[in-house]
Short mmCIF file of the C-alpha atoms (twelve columns), coordinates in Angstrom:
data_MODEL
# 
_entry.id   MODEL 
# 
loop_
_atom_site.group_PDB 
_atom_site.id 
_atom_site.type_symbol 
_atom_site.label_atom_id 
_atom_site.label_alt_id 
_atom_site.label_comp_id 
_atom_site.label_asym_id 
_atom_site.label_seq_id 
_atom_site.Cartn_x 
_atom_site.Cartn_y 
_atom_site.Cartn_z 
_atom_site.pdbx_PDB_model_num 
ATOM 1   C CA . UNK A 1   -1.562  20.224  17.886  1 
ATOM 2   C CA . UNK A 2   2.080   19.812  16.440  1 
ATOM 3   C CA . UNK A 3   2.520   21.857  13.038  1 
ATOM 4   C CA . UNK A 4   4.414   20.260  10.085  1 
ATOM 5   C CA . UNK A 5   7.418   21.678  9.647   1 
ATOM 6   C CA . UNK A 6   7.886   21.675  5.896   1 
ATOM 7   C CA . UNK A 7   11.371  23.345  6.128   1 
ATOM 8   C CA . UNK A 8   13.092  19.734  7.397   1 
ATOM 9   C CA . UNK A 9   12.142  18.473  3.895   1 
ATOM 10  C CA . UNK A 10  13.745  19.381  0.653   1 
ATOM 11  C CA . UNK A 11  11.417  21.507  -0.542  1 
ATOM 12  C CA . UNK A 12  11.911  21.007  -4.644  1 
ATOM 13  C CA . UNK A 13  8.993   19.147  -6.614  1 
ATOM 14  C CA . UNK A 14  10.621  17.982  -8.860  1 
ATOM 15  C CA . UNK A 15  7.238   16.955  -11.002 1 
ATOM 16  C CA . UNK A 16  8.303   12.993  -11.667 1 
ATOM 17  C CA . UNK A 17  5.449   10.932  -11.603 1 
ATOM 18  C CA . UNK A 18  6.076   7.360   -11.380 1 
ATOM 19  C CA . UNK A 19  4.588   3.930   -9.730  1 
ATOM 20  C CA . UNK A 20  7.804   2.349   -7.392  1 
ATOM 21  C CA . UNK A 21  6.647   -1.215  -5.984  1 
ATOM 22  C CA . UNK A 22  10.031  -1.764  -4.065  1 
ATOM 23  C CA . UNK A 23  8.148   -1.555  -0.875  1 
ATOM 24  C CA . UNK A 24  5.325   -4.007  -1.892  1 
ATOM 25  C CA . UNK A 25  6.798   -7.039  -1.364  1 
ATOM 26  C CA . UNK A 26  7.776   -6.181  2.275   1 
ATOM 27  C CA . UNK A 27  4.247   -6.791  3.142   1 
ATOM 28  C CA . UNK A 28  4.180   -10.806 2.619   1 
ATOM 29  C CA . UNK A 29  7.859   -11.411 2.132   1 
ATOM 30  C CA . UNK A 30  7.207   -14.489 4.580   1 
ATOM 31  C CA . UNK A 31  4.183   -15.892 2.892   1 
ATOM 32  C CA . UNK A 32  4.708   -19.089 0.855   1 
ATOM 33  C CA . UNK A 33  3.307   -18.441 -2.645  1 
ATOM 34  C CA . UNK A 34  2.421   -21.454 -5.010  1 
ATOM 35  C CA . UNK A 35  3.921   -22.558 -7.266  1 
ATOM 36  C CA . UNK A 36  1.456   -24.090 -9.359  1 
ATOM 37  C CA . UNK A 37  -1.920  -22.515 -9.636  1 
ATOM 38  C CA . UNK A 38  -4.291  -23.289 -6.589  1 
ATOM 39  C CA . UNK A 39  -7.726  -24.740 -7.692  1 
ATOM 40  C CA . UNK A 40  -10.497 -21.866 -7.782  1 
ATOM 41  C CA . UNK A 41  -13.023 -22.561 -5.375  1 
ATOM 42  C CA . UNK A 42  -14.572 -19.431 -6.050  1 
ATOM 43  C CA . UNK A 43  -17.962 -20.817 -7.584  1 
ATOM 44  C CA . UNK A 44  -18.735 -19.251 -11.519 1 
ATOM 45  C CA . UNK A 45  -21.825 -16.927 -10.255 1 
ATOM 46  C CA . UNK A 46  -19.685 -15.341 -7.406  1 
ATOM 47  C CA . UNK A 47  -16.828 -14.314 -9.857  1 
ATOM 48  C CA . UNK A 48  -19.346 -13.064 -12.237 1 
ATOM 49  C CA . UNK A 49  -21.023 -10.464 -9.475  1 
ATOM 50  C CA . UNK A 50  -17.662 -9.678  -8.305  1 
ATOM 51  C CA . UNK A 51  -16.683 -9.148  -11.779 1 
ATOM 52  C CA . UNK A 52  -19.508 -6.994  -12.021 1 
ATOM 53  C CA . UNK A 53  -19.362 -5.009  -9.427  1 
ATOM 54  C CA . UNK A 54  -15.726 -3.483  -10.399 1 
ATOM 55  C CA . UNK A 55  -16.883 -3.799  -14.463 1 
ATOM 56  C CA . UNK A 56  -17.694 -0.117  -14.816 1 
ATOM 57  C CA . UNK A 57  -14.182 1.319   -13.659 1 
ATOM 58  C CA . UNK A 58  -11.021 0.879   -15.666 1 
ATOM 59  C CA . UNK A 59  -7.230  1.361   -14.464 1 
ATOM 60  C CA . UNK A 60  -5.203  4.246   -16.514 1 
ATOM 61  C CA . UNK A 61  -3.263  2.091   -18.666 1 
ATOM 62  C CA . UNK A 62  -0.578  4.785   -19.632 1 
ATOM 63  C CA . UNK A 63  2.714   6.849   -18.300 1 
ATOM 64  C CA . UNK A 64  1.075   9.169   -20.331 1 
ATOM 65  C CA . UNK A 65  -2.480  9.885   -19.136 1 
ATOM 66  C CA . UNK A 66  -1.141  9.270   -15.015 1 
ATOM 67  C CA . UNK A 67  1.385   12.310  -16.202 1 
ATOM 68  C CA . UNK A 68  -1.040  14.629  -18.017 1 
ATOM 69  C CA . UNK A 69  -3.619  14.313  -14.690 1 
ATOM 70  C CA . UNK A 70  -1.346  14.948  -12.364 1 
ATOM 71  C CA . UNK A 71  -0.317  17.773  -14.900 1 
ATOM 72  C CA . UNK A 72  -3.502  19.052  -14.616 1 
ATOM 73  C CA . UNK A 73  -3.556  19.390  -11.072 1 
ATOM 74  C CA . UNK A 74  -0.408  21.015  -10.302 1 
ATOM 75  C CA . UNK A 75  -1.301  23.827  -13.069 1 
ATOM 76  C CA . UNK A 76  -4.637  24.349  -11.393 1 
ATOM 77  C CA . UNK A 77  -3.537  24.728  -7.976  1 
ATOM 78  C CA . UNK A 78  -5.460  21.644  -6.746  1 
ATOM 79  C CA . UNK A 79  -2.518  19.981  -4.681  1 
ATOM 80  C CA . UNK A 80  -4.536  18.009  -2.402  1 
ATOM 81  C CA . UNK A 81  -6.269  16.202  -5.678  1 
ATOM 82  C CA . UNK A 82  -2.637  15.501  -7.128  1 
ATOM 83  C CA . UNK A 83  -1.654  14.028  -3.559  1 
ATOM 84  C CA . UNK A 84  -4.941  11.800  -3.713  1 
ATOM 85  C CA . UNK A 85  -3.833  10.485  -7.147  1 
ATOM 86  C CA . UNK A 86  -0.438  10.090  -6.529  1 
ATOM 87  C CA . UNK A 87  -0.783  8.220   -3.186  1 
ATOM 88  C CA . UNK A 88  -3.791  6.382   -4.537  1 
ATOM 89  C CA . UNK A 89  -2.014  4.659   -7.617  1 
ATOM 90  C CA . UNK A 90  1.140   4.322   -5.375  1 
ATOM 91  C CA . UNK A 91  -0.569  2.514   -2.371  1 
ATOM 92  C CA . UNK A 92  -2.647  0.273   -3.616  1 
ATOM 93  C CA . UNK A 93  -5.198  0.789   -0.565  1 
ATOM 94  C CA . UNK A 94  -9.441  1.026   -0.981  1 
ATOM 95  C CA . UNK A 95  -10.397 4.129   -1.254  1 
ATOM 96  C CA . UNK A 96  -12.315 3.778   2.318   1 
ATOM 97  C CA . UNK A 97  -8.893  3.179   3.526   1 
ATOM 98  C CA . UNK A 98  -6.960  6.046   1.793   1 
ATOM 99  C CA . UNK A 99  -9.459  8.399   2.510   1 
ATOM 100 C CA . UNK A 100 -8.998  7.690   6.055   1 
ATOM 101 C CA . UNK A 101 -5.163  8.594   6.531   1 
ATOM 102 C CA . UNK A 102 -3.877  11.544  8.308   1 
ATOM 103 C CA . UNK A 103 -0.610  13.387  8.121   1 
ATOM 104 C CA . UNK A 104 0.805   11.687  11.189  1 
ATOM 105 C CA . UNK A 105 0.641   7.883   8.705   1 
ATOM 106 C CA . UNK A 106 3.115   9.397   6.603   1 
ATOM 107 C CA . UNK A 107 5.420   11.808  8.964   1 
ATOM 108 C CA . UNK A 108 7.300   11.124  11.834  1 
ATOM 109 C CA . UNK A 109 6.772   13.807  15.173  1 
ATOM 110 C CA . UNK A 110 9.710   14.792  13.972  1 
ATOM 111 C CA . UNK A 111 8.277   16.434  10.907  1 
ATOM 112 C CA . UNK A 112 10.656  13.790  8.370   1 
ATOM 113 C CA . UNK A 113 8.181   11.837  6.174   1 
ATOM 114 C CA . UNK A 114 8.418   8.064   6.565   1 
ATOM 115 C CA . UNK A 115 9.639   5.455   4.261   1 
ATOM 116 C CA . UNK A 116 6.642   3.634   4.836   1 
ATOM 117 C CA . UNK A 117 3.854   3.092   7.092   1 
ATOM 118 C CA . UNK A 118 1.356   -0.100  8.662   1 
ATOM 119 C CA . UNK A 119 -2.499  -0.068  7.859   1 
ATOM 120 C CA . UNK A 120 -4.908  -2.615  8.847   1 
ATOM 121 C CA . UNK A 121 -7.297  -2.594  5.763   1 
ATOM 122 C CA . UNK A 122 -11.106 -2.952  6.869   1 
ATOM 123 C CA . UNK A 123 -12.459 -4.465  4.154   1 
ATOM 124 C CA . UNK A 124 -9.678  -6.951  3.312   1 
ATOM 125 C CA . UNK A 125 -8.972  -8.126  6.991   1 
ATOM 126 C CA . UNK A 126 -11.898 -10.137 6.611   1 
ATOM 127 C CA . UNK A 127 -10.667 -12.339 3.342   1 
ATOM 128 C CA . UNK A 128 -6.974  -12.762 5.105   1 
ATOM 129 C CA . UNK A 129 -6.036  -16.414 7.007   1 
ATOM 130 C CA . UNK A 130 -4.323  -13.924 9.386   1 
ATOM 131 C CA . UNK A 131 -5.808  -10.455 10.054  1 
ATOM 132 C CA . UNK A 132 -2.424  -8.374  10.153  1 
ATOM 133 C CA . UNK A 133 -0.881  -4.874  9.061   1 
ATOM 134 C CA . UNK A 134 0.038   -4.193  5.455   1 
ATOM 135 C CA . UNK A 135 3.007   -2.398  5.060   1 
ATOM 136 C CA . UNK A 136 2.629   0.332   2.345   1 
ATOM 137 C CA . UNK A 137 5.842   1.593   1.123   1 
ATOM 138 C CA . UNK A 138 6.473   5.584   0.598   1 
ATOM 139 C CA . UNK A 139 8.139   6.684   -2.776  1 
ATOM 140 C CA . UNK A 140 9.437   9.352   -4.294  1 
ATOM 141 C CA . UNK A 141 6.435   10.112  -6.670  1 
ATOM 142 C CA . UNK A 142 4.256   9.993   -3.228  1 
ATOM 143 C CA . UNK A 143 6.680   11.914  -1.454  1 
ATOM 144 C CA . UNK A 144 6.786   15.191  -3.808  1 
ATOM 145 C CA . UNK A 145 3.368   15.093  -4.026  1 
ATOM 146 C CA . UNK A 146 3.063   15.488  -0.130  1 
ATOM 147 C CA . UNK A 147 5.817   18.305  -0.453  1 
ATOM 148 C CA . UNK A 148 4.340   20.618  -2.773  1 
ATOM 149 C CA . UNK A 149 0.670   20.333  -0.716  1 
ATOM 150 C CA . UNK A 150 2.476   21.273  2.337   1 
ATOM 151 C CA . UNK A 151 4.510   23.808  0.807   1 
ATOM 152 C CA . UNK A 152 1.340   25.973  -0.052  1 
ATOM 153 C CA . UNK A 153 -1.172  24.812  3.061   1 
ATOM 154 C CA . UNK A 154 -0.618  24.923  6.891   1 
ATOM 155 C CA . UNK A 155 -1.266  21.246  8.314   1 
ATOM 156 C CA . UNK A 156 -1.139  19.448  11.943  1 
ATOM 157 C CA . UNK A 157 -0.389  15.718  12.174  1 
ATOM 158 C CA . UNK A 158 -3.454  15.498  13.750  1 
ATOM 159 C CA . UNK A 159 -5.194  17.127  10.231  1 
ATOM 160 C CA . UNK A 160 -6.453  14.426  7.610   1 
ATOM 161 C CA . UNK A 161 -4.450  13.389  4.502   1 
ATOM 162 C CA . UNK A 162 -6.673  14.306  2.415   1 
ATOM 163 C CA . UNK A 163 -9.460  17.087  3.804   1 
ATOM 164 C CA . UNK A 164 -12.643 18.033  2.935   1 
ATOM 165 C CA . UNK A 165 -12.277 21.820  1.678   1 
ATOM 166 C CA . UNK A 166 -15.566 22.653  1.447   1 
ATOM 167 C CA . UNK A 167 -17.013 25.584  3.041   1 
ATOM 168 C CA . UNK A 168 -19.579 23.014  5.205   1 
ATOM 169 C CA . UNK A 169 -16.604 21.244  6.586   1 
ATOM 170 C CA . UNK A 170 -16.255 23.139  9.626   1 
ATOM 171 C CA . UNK A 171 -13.164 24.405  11.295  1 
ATOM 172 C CA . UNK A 172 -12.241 20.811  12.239  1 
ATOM 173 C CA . UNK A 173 -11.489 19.618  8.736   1 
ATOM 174 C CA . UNK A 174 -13.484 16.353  7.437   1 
ATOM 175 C CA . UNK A 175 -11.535 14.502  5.142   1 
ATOM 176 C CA . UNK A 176 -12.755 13.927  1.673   1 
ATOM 177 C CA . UNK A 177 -16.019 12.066  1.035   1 
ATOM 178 C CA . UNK A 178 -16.181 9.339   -1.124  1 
ATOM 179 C CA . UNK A 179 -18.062 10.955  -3.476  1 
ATOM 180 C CA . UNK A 180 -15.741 13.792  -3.138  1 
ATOM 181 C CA . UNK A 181 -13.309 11.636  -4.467  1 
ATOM 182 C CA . UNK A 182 -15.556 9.981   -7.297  1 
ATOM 183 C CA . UNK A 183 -16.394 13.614  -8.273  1 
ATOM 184 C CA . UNK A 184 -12.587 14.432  -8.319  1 
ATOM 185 C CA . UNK A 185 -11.866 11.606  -10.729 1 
ATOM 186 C CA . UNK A 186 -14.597 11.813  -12.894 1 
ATOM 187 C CA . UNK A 187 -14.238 15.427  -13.460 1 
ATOM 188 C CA . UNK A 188 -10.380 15.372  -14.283 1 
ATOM 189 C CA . UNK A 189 -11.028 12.380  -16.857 1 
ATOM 190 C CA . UNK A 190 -13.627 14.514  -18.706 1 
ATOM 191 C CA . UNK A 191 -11.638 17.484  -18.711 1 
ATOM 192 C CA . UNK A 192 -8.557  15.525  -20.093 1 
ATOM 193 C CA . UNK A 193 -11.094 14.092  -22.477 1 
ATOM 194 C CA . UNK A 194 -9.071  10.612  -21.206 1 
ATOM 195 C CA . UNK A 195 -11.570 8.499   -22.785 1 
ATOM 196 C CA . UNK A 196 -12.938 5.415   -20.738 1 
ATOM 197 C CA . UNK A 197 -14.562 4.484   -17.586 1 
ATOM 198 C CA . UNK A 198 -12.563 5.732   -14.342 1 
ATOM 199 C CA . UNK A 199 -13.695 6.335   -11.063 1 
ATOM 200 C CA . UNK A 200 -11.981 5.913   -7.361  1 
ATOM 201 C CA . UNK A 201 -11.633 1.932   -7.725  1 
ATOM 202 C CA . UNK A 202 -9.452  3.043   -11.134 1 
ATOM 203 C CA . UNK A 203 -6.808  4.163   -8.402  1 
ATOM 204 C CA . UNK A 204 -6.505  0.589   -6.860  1 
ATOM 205 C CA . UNK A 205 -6.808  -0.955  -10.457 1 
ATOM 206 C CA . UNK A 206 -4.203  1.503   -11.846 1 
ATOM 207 C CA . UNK A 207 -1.778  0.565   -8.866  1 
ATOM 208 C CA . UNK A 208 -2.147  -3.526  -9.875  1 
ATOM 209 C CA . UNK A 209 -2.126  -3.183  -13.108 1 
ATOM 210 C CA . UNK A 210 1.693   -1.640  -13.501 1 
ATOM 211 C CA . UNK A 211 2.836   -4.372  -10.526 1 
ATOM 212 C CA . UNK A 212 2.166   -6.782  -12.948 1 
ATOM 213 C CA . UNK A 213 3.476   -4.955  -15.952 1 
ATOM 214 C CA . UNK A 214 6.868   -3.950  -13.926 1 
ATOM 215 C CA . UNK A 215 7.173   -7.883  -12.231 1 
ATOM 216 C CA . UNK A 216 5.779   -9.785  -15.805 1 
ATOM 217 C CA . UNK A 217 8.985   -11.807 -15.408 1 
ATOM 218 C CA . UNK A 218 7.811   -13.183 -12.086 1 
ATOM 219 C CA . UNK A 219 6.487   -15.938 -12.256 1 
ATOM 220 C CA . UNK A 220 4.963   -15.668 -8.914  1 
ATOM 221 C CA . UNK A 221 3.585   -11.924 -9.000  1 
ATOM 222 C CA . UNK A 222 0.065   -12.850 -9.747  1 
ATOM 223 C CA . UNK A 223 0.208   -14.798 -6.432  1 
ATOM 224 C CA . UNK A 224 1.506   -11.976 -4.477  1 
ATOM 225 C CA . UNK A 225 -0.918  -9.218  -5.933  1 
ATOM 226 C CA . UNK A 226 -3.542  -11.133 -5.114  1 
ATOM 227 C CA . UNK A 227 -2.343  -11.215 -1.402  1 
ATOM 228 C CA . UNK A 228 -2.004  -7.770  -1.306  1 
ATOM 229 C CA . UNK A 229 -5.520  -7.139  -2.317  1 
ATOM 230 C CA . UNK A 230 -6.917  -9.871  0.087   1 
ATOM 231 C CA . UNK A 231 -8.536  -11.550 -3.267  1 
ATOM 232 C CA . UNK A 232 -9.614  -14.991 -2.998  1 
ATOM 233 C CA . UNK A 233 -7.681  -16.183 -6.031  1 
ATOM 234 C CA . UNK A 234 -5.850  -15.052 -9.071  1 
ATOM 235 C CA . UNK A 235 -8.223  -15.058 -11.740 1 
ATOM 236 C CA . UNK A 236 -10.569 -13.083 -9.452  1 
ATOM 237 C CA . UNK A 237 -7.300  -10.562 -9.022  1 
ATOM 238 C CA . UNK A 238 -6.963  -10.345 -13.244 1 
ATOM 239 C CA . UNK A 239 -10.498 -9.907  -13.746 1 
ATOM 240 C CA . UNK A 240 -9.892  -6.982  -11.291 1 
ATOM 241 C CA . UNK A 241 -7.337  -5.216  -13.092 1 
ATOM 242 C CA . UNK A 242 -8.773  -5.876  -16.413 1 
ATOM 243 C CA . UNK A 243 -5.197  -7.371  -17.608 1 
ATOM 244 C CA . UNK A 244 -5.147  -10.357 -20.225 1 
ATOM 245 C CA . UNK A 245 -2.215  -12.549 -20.216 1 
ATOM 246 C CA . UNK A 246 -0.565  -11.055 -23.692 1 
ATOM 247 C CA . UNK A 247 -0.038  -7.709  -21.788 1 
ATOM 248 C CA . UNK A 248 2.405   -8.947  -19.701 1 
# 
């Protein structure tokens, strides 16, 4: 079991929390986006129950709140829940997905932390034309986060990203539940008194919402957001991301 070596990284956090997207577009930089809008053959009742489904959680919507959470976090010692956040409004992966990673998807065996890193999404392979690897880019926000968790816990690349520190976990860590994570959300938004509905699809939703806002002069960056979440068209991708077309 190879240790992480947190001495081969520069070991300052320097606390800036930001959403970076230049690695987004690496994903489906060969894909042929349309120009005009492609009809939606999603019927009416099957974008209302997807609609639905997402309708309870909201994306953070400012630099603001994303700062005073991760804020929170930090103060309170609770580095693995800043490292959630951080990676989960920077990748843009399902939950199911994030909660899945382990130390060795975001260092090298060398101990140097990657500039980004393939995932085959579970959920989403099944809505692609072409089941294939997204490539999920590692920033600076991301890495930081990853640098001040390491800096005060002893990890193996072997060791989930993300591990279940509960006293029932065992000495082979678990990672995180779900409802781990849910709980993790939830309970930061009410402490914060950041009013609205949030839980761990507000992660996903937080990360499309501030592609669009950063690309709103792209004409074309509805089209490629809705690759990257495997949606079956754009409107279905704007309902999810609760975004109107005078925000951006």
């Amino acid at each position: 079991m190879k240790m992480i070596n947190t001495a081969k990284q520069d070991n300052v956090y320097k606390n800036i929390i930001h959403i970076d997207f230049n690695h987004v577009d690496k994903t489906h930089q060969d894909v042929n986006i349309p120009r005009v809008a492609p009809i939606d053959t999603v019927s009416k009742a099957t974008v209302h129950v997807n609609a639905k489904k997402h309708h309870d959680a909201q994306p953070f919507k400012t630099y603001d709140d994303i700062q005073a959470i991760s804020n929170y976090f930090i103060q309170h010692y609770q580095f693995r829940n800043n490292l959630l956040f951080i990676c989960g409004i920077n990748f843009g992966i399902r939950i199911s997905d994030l909660l899945k990673l382990h130390f060795s998807d975001l260092i090298d065996d060398n101990g140097v932390i990657k500039e980004s890193f393939e995932i085959l999404e579970q959920k989403t392979k099944s809505t692609r034309k072409k089941t294939k690897n997204r490539i999920v880019g590692i920033n600076d926000a991301v890495r930081q986060a990853l640098i001040l968790y390491l800096t005060h816990n002893k990890c193996s690349l072997d060791d989930y990203l993300f591990p279940n520190e509960s006293n029932n976990a065992g000495l082979y860590r678990e990672p995180l539940t779900r409802k781990g994570a849910e709980y993790v959300i939830k309970s930061v938004t009410k402490t914060l008194n950041i009013k609205g509905r949030y839980n761990t699809h507000s992660l996903r939703k937080t990360f499309g919402r501030f592609y669009m806002i950063k690309h709103k002069d792209d004409p074309q960056a509805i089209y490629k957001l809705q690759i990257i979440f495997g949606h079956s068209s754009p409107a279905i991708t704007k309902r999810y991301i609760g975004i109107e077309d005078e925000e951006i």
